[in-house]
Every structure is written in C-alpha cells, then in structure tokens.
Amino acid sequence: GKRTGTAAAMANRTARHTTSSSSSGWTTVSISGSLCDSSGGIQTWTIQHAKTGQERSFLVHLPDSIISSSSSICDTGNSKTHDNVQEHDEHDTTGRTIYPIMLAFHGFGGHPQTEISKWKSTVEQQELILVAPKGSNSRHTANQPLGWNAIDCCGDPVASKTDDLDFSRGIVEAIRQNNDMAAVADASNVVAAGWSNGGFLVSLLALQTKEQRPKWLKGVIPTGGYQYDTDLYDGDRVDPLPIFAHHGRTDKVVRPGGCCRQHDNNGEPNCPIRIGSLRESCLSAVGAFSLWANNINGCHDGATVTEISPEGAICMAGSHCRNGAVTKLCMWPDAGHQWAQMPGEAMIGDFIADLFSSDISSSLSPTKGSGAVPADMHNESGLQTSDHRFSLIIIVTIILTFTALVGLHLLRQRSVFSRTRKSSISDVRTDEEEEIIELVSSREF
C-alpha cells in the first residue's frame, strides 16, 4: 500500500499551532499531540471553514509499522521550521516512502477514538495512516451524540444540513497541504470506511457525481449503513468504484430490508431515530448492492453469491466489473447492529491490500465499458458464480472439507430467517434471505 515520493521527514513535536489555508476553503488552525509517541501516537487536528467560521476536528494515528519502516520519519531530516510551520526542502531528492490514508467514520453516538481502536490492527498490517473524523453534536438529543448528515441518518446534522461531504474533502486537503504530513501521507490514495451513520456517509461520498466525487477516493467500506435513494445509483452520473459492504441480517436499527415510512404507523419509519423517514419505500441492503454491481460498477450479469466465509458470512461479489472494480457484500447471519458481531477485519484487510497493491484504483476511468447486463435489484435468481479471490480448485477443496459444517450452518440460517417474518416488509426481507440461501445450497462447483 505504500508509495515512494520525495518529501521532507516529519518532525516529532508534541504540540503545534499553525495557520495554513487550502483550496478546499478549510484552514488548519491547530494540531496537538505527537504521532511518534512510543505508546501509539495520536494527533488532534482542528480545521476551520473560511466562509462559515465553523471549526471541526479529527484524529490522526501513525501505526508503529510505518514509524519503524523508516528511521527518518520522526527526525527533523532536511526540514526547517519558520514561525512554527514546517516547510519542506525542495532540494531534498531523497526517495522516501509515503502511505495511503484510511478515513474511518464513527456511527451515531460514536467517537473517533473508537475508530482508532477498531482499525489499529488493520492499519498496522496494511501500513496505512488512520484518520478518524469527529461528527457534529445532536444538541436536541439526550447526551448530545455525535453524528453525520448522510441524508437518511442521523440527528441534528441532517436537520441542519451540515455539509459533512465538504468536511471530508477539507480533511484530506488539510493533510495534503501540511508539510509535515507530506513526509508520509499519500493524500491521493484514500479508502473510506464507515460504521452505521458513518456507513451512510461513506456511501453518500462514493455516490457523488463524476464531477463532485473526490479523485482521491479509491474505495469504500460501508458497514451497517447505506444509501436508500435509488436515484443515486445511476451509472450515467457515477463512476465505478471498489466497494466492500457489510451488514447484519438481524439488525433492528438499520434493517437489512431497508428503512422507510410506514403509513399504518402514522408515517413513522420502521427503524429507530427516524432513519429512512424520507423514503416511501424500502431498499434492502442486497438491493442497494445489486444497484452498485449493475448500474455503477457494470459487473457482468450483476452480482452472485460466491462463498460462505470462514467467519460465517454469506458473501456476494460482482463478476468482471468495469475497470476491475472489486464489488462485494457480506451479510452476517447472526449479527445485529454491533460491530463486534461482524468479525470481518481480516477480510477488509485483504480488500485494502488488493486495492492499493494492484493499483486497481488508478485504472478507474470515467469511460464506461460494455457488457453490463441490467438486472432487477430484487431478482437474485439469475446471478452467476464468480469470485476474484479464490480459484475453482480452492473452492472445491474448501467445500469438500467443510461440507458438514456448511450444511449445519445453512439449516440454522433457515431457522433464523423463518423467525423474522413479522410484517409485510419482514416478509420481503425473509424471501430475499431464503433466496440467497437457496442459491448457496444449490450452487454447482
């Protein structure tokens, strides 16, 4: 995942106050903390919008694997300081290594520190710079939870129309413009992960138009949250982008069958904290993924059930997607709305490794390829078999070895899915689940 460039080494300062502007309209006003702390350094950055005066903050973490890989990272090197702002020596031509960035957005009521803890092992293994933004307070909600304006979720940021997409752009631009971070950060290669409300946000960021989506975004990992507006999934307005989505099948907060208004319940949505209150009909997690596979990433014949992972997830993937964009969704049968119930960090690490090591992201272009076959977003019966990670021989070996385990697993899922029939929407969701299970059980290898 690392890149080689020419940049000055990062100074190991424990606190710093700077004023530096960027083309995004955000200005860095303060940076505190040390990235090179032996106990795992974290910096707190504060940036301010030039027009509104609003201040927002985010955390930056540098894993030990990056610090130890280059003895110069935490030295002053050829850099020099003027008025507390480090500048980089343009005559320094020493080849140095720079690393991709991972943006990690917390859920509603979450905190960026939690994202640092959650992803610490992954960024250590994949050699990424971890950036965890802080959401805005919902002052009209008990405990004033932090959240994001992701249209369908959540809290005051939605009501006040907080521009969190612009904040995201400001974060990356602030890192790009900072001469210290230029020593290690590859701000042109960013993967964005989001949990719950954060999953809604990274999905929205990825679904921006060709002109609006930042060029630095190379892939997204939405978990427990996605966008419900089907108009966003228009392949004519959105370029292909790698995606690895995750969702829990027993999630009662962001339901896998979708969140939308219920006219038999005074127009209130079928999900808590008014998630999906703008929608008249529900879009399921599988349905949204099918739109990604068919309309945006142009996968041949849509998506397909490919495997039951060792962790127990039922995973689907696109086949021969446009520009090689990895397109994958894993549904976790026993998972509700809790991150710990979806132990997919290793799988996500593989996705990130493939994303940056193979340079798939750099091959993505606005030019659409041919061969995408439209499919109804609720029709998984025509899905074909494909998996980018496993050869046929490996799949056969796995199936032969774990036949008994898989059989018991599928029987258990049928029992779980049948118990979820409680409403007309639940019926739709259960039919989808049973359809997927049927595909897995009848699959020919």
XYZ file of C-alpha atoms in Angstrom:
445
model
C 0.000 0.000 0.000
C 2.930 2.359 0.418
C 4.094 4.772 -2.257
C 7.529 6.285 -2.893
C 7.939 10.032 -3.245
C 10.238 12.920 -2.376
C 9.217 14.674 0.835
C 10.801 16.022 3.974
C 10.850 13.920 7.117
C 8.209 14.529 9.769
C 9.233 16.457 12.858
C 8.484 14.805 16.173
C 6.754 17.637 18.003
C 4.288 17.085 20.810
C 2.180 20.174 20.129
C 1.908 22.714 17.355
C -0.333 25.606 16.354
C -0.396 26.572 12.699
C -2.412 28.573 10.252
C -2.376 27.182 6.739
C -5.038 27.559 4.105
C -6.118 25.086 1.433
C -8.021 25.255 -1.813
C -10.977 23.481 -0.195
C -11.901 26.517 1.896
C -10.731 24.922 5.150
C -7.811 26.224 7.206
C -5.747 24.228 9.695
C -5.806 26.180 12.950
C -4.217 23.749 15.405
C -2.516 20.372 15.687
C -1.778 18.866 19.089
C -0.169 15.629 20.197
C 2.668 13.508 18.826
C 2.425 10.888 16.094
C 5.721 9.378 17.203
C 4.770 8.586 20.779
C 6.113 5.128 21.644
C 2.723 4.142 23.057
C 0.992 4.739 19.723
C 0.833 8.395 18.860
C -2.361 10.277 18.052
C -2.712 13.867 16.915
C -5.820 16.024 17.169
C -6.288 18.371 14.224
C -8.705 21.303 14.142
C -9.645 22.933 10.857
C -11.878 25.932 10.217
C -14.066 26.760 7.247
C -13.054 30.101 5.749
C -16.588 31.175 4.863
C -18.687 29.924 7.795
C -16.060 30.059 10.528
C -17.115 26.584 11.666
C -14.412 24.525 13.378
C -14.247 20.733 13.034
C -11.714 18.218 14.294
C -10.281 14.800 13.508
C -7.691 12.382 14.906
C -4.615 11.125 13.057
C -2.795 7.920 14.018
C 0.531 6.694 12.667
C 0.985 2.918 13.213
C 4.261 1.506 14.511
C 4.830 -0.339 11.236
C 5.192 2.990 9.425
C 7.376 4.555 12.112
C 9.711 1.552 12.273
C 9.963 1.162 8.498
C 11.833 4.443 8.161
C 14.112 5.865 10.810
C 13.741 9.321 9.267
C 10.005 9.707 9.778
C 10.289 11.054 13.286
C 13.501 13.010 12.700
C 13.711 16.579 11.519
C 15.734 15.483 8.471
C 16.106 18.169 5.803
C 13.098 20.084 7.028
C 13.185 23.512 8.557
C 10.756 25.487 10.672
C 9.613 29.081 10.172
C 7.068 30.613 12.549
C 6.129 27.139 13.814
C 5.181 25.952 10.335
C 7.440 23.284 8.921
C 8.482 23.696 5.318
C 9.974 21.059 3.148
C 13.270 21.467 1.365
C 12.620 21.438 -2.356
C 16.250 20.364 -2.908
C 15.782 17.171 -0.914
C 15.641 14.481 -3.591
C 15.985 11.519 -1.278
C 13.441 8.870 -2.190
C 11.045 8.387 0.691
C 8.049 6.171 1.255
C 4.554 7.602 1.579
C 1.463 5.684 2.653
C -2.247 5.656 1.725
C -4.819 7.077 4.118
C -7.785 5.354 5.724
C -10.701 7.596 6.708
C -12.779 5.931 9.450
C -16.176 7.484 10.271
C -17.868 6.562 13.550
C -21.561 5.824 13.961
C -24.287 7.977 15.542
C -23.314 8.377 19.187
C -19.807 7.087 18.475
C -16.429 8.767 18.802
C -13.296 8.958 16.631
C -11.199 7.373 19.386
C -13.289 4.218 18.994
C -12.399 4.105 15.308
C -8.702 4.393 16.162
C -9.007 1.380 18.464
C -11.141 -0.559 15.984
C -8.831 -0.164 12.996
C -5.463 -0.043 14.771
C -4.538 -3.622 13.887
C -5.655 -3.261 10.263
C -3.662 -0.098 9.582
C -0.669 -1.655 11.319
C -0.759 -4.659 8.993
C -1.617 -2.719 5.838
C 0.657 0.253 6.590
C -1.986 2.960 6.360
C -2.283 6.341 8.011
C -5.506 6.303 10.024
C -7.685 9.414 10.131
C -10.820 9.421 12.301
C -13.092 12.480 11.853
C -15.385 13.752 14.611
C -19.075 14.243 13.865
C -21.325 17.109 14.984
C -23.388 17.141 18.178
C -27.118 16.495 18.162
C -27.988 19.083 20.796
C -31.681 18.192 20.809
C -30.977 14.555 21.698
C -30.121 13.165 25.127
C -26.342 13.051 25.720
C -25.857 15.099 22.532
C -24.492 12.216 20.425
C -22.093 12.874 17.565
C -23.355 12.176 14.068
C -23.203 12.920 10.355
C -25.524 14.383 7.768
C -25.916 11.402 5.460
C -29.444 12.357 4.261
C -31.286 9.352 5.740
C -29.339 9.377 9.029
C -28.885 10.857 11.653
C -29.880 13.513 14.207
C -29.289 17.272 14.160
C -26.647 17.193 11.390
C -29.395 16.083 8.986
C -31.864 18.727 10.182
C -29.258 21.497 9.994
C -27.922 20.200 6.650
C -24.351 20.055 7.896
C -22.042 19.609 4.906
C -20.037 16.598 6.018
C -19.011 15.792 2.456
C -17.216 19.136 2.302
C -15.684 18.426 5.720
C -14.328 15.138 4.335
C -12.716 16.954 1.432
C -11.299 19.532 3.834
C -9.658 16.820 5.940
C -7.765 15.282 3.049
C -6.813 18.663 1.642
C -5.514 19.794 5.053
C -3.306 16.706 5.217
C -2.138 17.258 1.652
C -1.207 20.888 2.342
C 0.595 20.178 5.620
C 4.339 19.926 5.019
C 4.875 17.603 7.965
C 2.323 15.085 6.750
C 3.728 15.271 3.226
C 6.606 13.192 4.574
C 4.420 10.125 4.995
C 0.866 10.632 3.722
C -0.262 9.798 0.197
C -3.289 12.083 0.067
C -4.107 10.970 -3.465
C -4.923 7.431 -2.311
C -7.652 7.191 0.321
C -10.033 4.417 1.363
C -13.084 5.422 3.433
C -14.723 3.131 5.991
C -17.857 3.916 7.949
C -19.921 2.236 10.634
C -23.718 2.770 10.860
C -24.254 6.540 10.388
C -20.680 6.584 9.091
C -21.614 3.832 6.631
C -24.405 6.037 5.298
C -21.873 8.851 4.897
C -19.137 6.947 3.038
C -21.822 5.520 0.740
C -23.041 9.050 0.031
C -19.468 10.192 -0.600
C -18.946 7.346 -3.062
C -22.232 8.068 -4.853
C -21.335 11.656 -5.701
C -21.344 12.593 -9.367
C -18.292 12.278 -11.578
C -17.561 15.951 -11.083
C -18.191 16.024 -7.320
C -16.634 12.810 -6.028
C -13.053 13.494 -4.904
C -10.393 11.904 -7.084
C -8.516 10.700 -4.026
C -11.306 8.292 -3.050
C -10.191 4.831 -4.222
C -12.656 2.576 -2.392
C -15.296 2.430 0.358
C -16.177 0.022 3.177
C -19.701 0.805 4.451
C -20.827 -1.379 7.365
C -24.322 -1.288 8.839
C -25.377 1.680 6.702
C -26.046 2.510 3.047
C -27.997 4.977 0.902
C -31.730 4.429 0.229
C -32.275 6.845 -2.662
C -32.297 4.692 -5.812
C -31.693 7.765 -7.987
C -28.173 7.969 -6.574
C -27.276 4.621 -8.152
C -27.313 5.942 -11.709
C -24.369 4.694 -13.726
C -24.550 7.721 -16.009
C -23.784 10.093 -13.122
C -21.408 7.983 -11.005
C -18.061 6.461 -11.988
C -17.103 2.895 -10.948
C -15.534 2.499 -7.508
C -14.437 -0.555 -5.478
C -16.792 -1.322 -2.584
C -16.798 -3.947 0.183
C -20.047 -3.620 2.139
C -21.115 -5.477 5.298
C -24.491 -5.789 7.018
C -26.048 -7.817 9.827
C -29.117 -9.889 8.978
C -30.663 -9.451 12.416
C -30.005 -5.695 12.525
C -33.018 -3.977 14.122
C -31.589 -0.452 13.836
C -30.620 -0.284 10.157
C -32.774 -3.138 8.916
C -31.340 -5.274 6.089
C -34.708 -4.944 4.343
C -34.377 -1.166 4.386
C -35.778 1.701 6.443
C -38.772 3.716 5.218
C -42.054 5.356 6.267
C -44.924 3.171 7.418
C -48.345 4.637 6.656
C -50.020 2.234 9.067
C -47.858 3.750 11.820
C -48.707 7.440 11.363
C -45.988 7.781 8.756
C -43.217 6.887 11.196
C -40.311 4.843 9.776
C -39.840 1.189 10.602
C -36.382 1.973 12.016
C -35.456 3.951 15.163
C -34.240 7.589 15.348
C -36.231 8.300 12.166
C -33.784 6.535 9.856
C -35.303 6.420 6.383
C -38.135 8.823 7.241
C -37.736 10.496 3.833
C -38.448 7.275 1.930
C -41.833 5.974 0.830
C -40.473 2.504 0.046
C -37.670 0.343 1.357
C -34.436 -0.522 -0.437
C -32.750 -3.594 1.021
C -29.016 -3.974 1.594
C -28.930 -6.652 -1.101
C -30.950 -4.404 -3.416
C -28.559 -1.490 -2.933
C -25.606 -3.771 -3.592
C -27.233 -5.062 -6.777
C -27.600 -1.471 -7.972
C -23.919 -0.913 -7.257
C -22.957 -4.057 -9.163
C -25.223 -3.484 -12.165
C -25.532 0.255 -12.629
C -22.301 1.712 -11.289
C -19.573 -0.910 -11.456
C -21.053 -2.594 -14.533
C -20.440 -6.128 -13.281
C -21.252 -8.836 -15.825
C -24.746 -10.177 -15.083
C -24.843 -8.301 -11.790
C -23.691 -9.975 -8.587
C -23.501 -13.514 -7.306
C -23.344 -15.488 -4.083
C -19.748 -16.655 -4.018
C -18.927 -18.157 -0.662
C -19.641 -18.695 2.967
C -16.608 -17.174 4.649
C -14.740 -18.981 7.436
C -16.285 -16.409 9.788
C -19.785 -17.462 8.693
C -20.747 -14.547 6.447
C -22.670 -15.097 3.222
C -20.775 -13.058 0.654
C -21.716 -11.861 -2.815
C -19.407 -10.429 -5.470
C -19.611 -8.846 -8.878
C -18.144 -10.653 -11.867
C -15.903 -8.939 -14.447
C -16.742 -5.486 -13.125
C -15.865 -2.380 -15.088
C -12.198 -1.392 -14.742
C -11.663 -4.261 -12.316
C -13.562 -2.540 -9.503
C -13.938 -5.039 -6.654
C -17.642 -5.206 -5.773
C -18.521 -7.258 -2.702
C -21.151 -7.550 0.039
C -21.024 -9.820 3.086
C -24.211 -10.466 5.076
C -23.605 -11.658 8.646
C -26.412 -14.086 9.619
C -26.166 -13.733 13.404
C -25.145 -10.074 13.542
C -27.337 -7.269 14.804
C -26.295 -3.626 14.924
C -22.988 -4.230 16.682
C -19.559 -4.047 15.106
C -18.212 -6.884 17.263
C -20.754 -9.285 15.740
C -19.178 -8.879 12.286
C -15.586 -10.122 12.661
C -14.535 -9.214 9.149
C -11.380 -7.191 9.799
C -9.139 -9.768 8.089
C -11.369 -9.789 5.010
C -11.354 -5.995 4.945
C -7.568 -6.020 5.262
C -7.376 -8.219 2.158
C -9.654 -5.797 0.283
C -7.439 -2.853 1.205
C -4.267 -4.744 0.291
C -5.683 -5.612 -3.131
C -6.972 -2.077 -3.580
C -3.587 -0.409 -3.259
C -1.090 -3.134 -4.156
C -2.673 -3.941 -7.511
C -3.314 -0.291 -8.378
C -6.873 -1.163 -9.386
C -7.953 2.239 -8.134
C -5.651 4.078 -10.523
C -7.182 2.279 -13.503
C -10.693 3.541 -12.809
C -11.760 5.980 -15.502
C -14.929 7.854 -16.475
C -15.137 5.884 -19.713
C -17.740 3.192 -19.408
C -17.094 -0.291 -20.712
C -19.639 -2.512 -22.364
C -21.172 -5.771 -21.296
C -23.084 -4.680 -18.210
C -26.339 -6.589 -18.061
C -29.185 -4.755 -16.279
C -30.933 -6.798 -13.645
C -33.868 -6.172 -11.349
C -32.475 -5.165 -7.970
C -34.707 -7.648 -6.178
C -34.025 -10.552 -8.518
C -31.054 -12.622 -7.439
C -32.245 -15.766 -9.270
C -30.153 -15.016 -12.351
C -26.889 -14.458 -10.539
C -23.810 -16.202 -11.837
C -20.867 -17.655 -9.946
C -17.716 -15.539 -9.587
C -15.033 -14.862 -7.022
C -11.975 -12.754 -7.563
C -10.073 -14.238 -4.657
C -10.489 -17.965 -4.997
C -9.693 -20.327 -7.800
C -12.068 -23.178 -8.574
C -9.653 -25.672 -7.049
C -9.523 -23.820 -3.754
C -13.312 -23.542 -3.622
C -13.768 -27.256 -4.244
C -11.238 -28.056 -1.530
C -12.999 -25.824 0.963
C -16.410 -27.279 0.161
C -15.219 -30.860 0.467
C -13.509 -30.109 3.768
C -16.342 -28.192 5.375
C -19.439 -29.843 3.879
C -20.822 -30.915 7.224
C -20.177 -27.537 8.828
C -21.772 -25.635 5.965
C -24.786 -27.926 5.992
C -25.414 -27.280 9.668
C -24.872 -23.576 9.095
C -27.474 -23.406 6.334
C -30.037 -25.309 8.371
C -29.515 -22.880 11.206
C -29.978 -19.908 8.869
C -33.288 -21.274 7.574
C -34.484 -21.425 11.152
C -33.271 -17.903 11.916
C -34.712 -16.417 8.751
C -38.098 -18.035 9.216
C -38.444 -16.430 12.645
C -38.095 -12.932 11.160
C -41.488 -12.933 9.413
C -43.349 -10.324 11.435
C -44.597 -7.789 8.888
C -45.034 -7.346 5.160
C -41.609 -5.722 4.986
C -40.142 -8.544 7.042
C -41.696 -10.978 4.572
C -39.919 -9.284 1.675
C -36.652 -9.356 3.558
C -37.058 -13.002 4.553
C -37.826 -14.026 0.973
C -34.588 -12.368 -0.116
C -32.662 -14.164 2.580
C -34.156 -17.526 1.693
C -33.390 -16.867 -1.968
C -29.732 -16.284 -1.153
C -29.573 -19.411 0.999
C -31.196 -21.386 -1.808
C -28.535 -20.139 -4.216
C -25.778 -21.219 -1.856
C -27.258 -24.652 -1.207
C -27.900 -25.372 -4.898
C -24.662 -23.936 -6.202
C -22.714 -26.077 -8.641
C -18.951 -26.138 -8.216
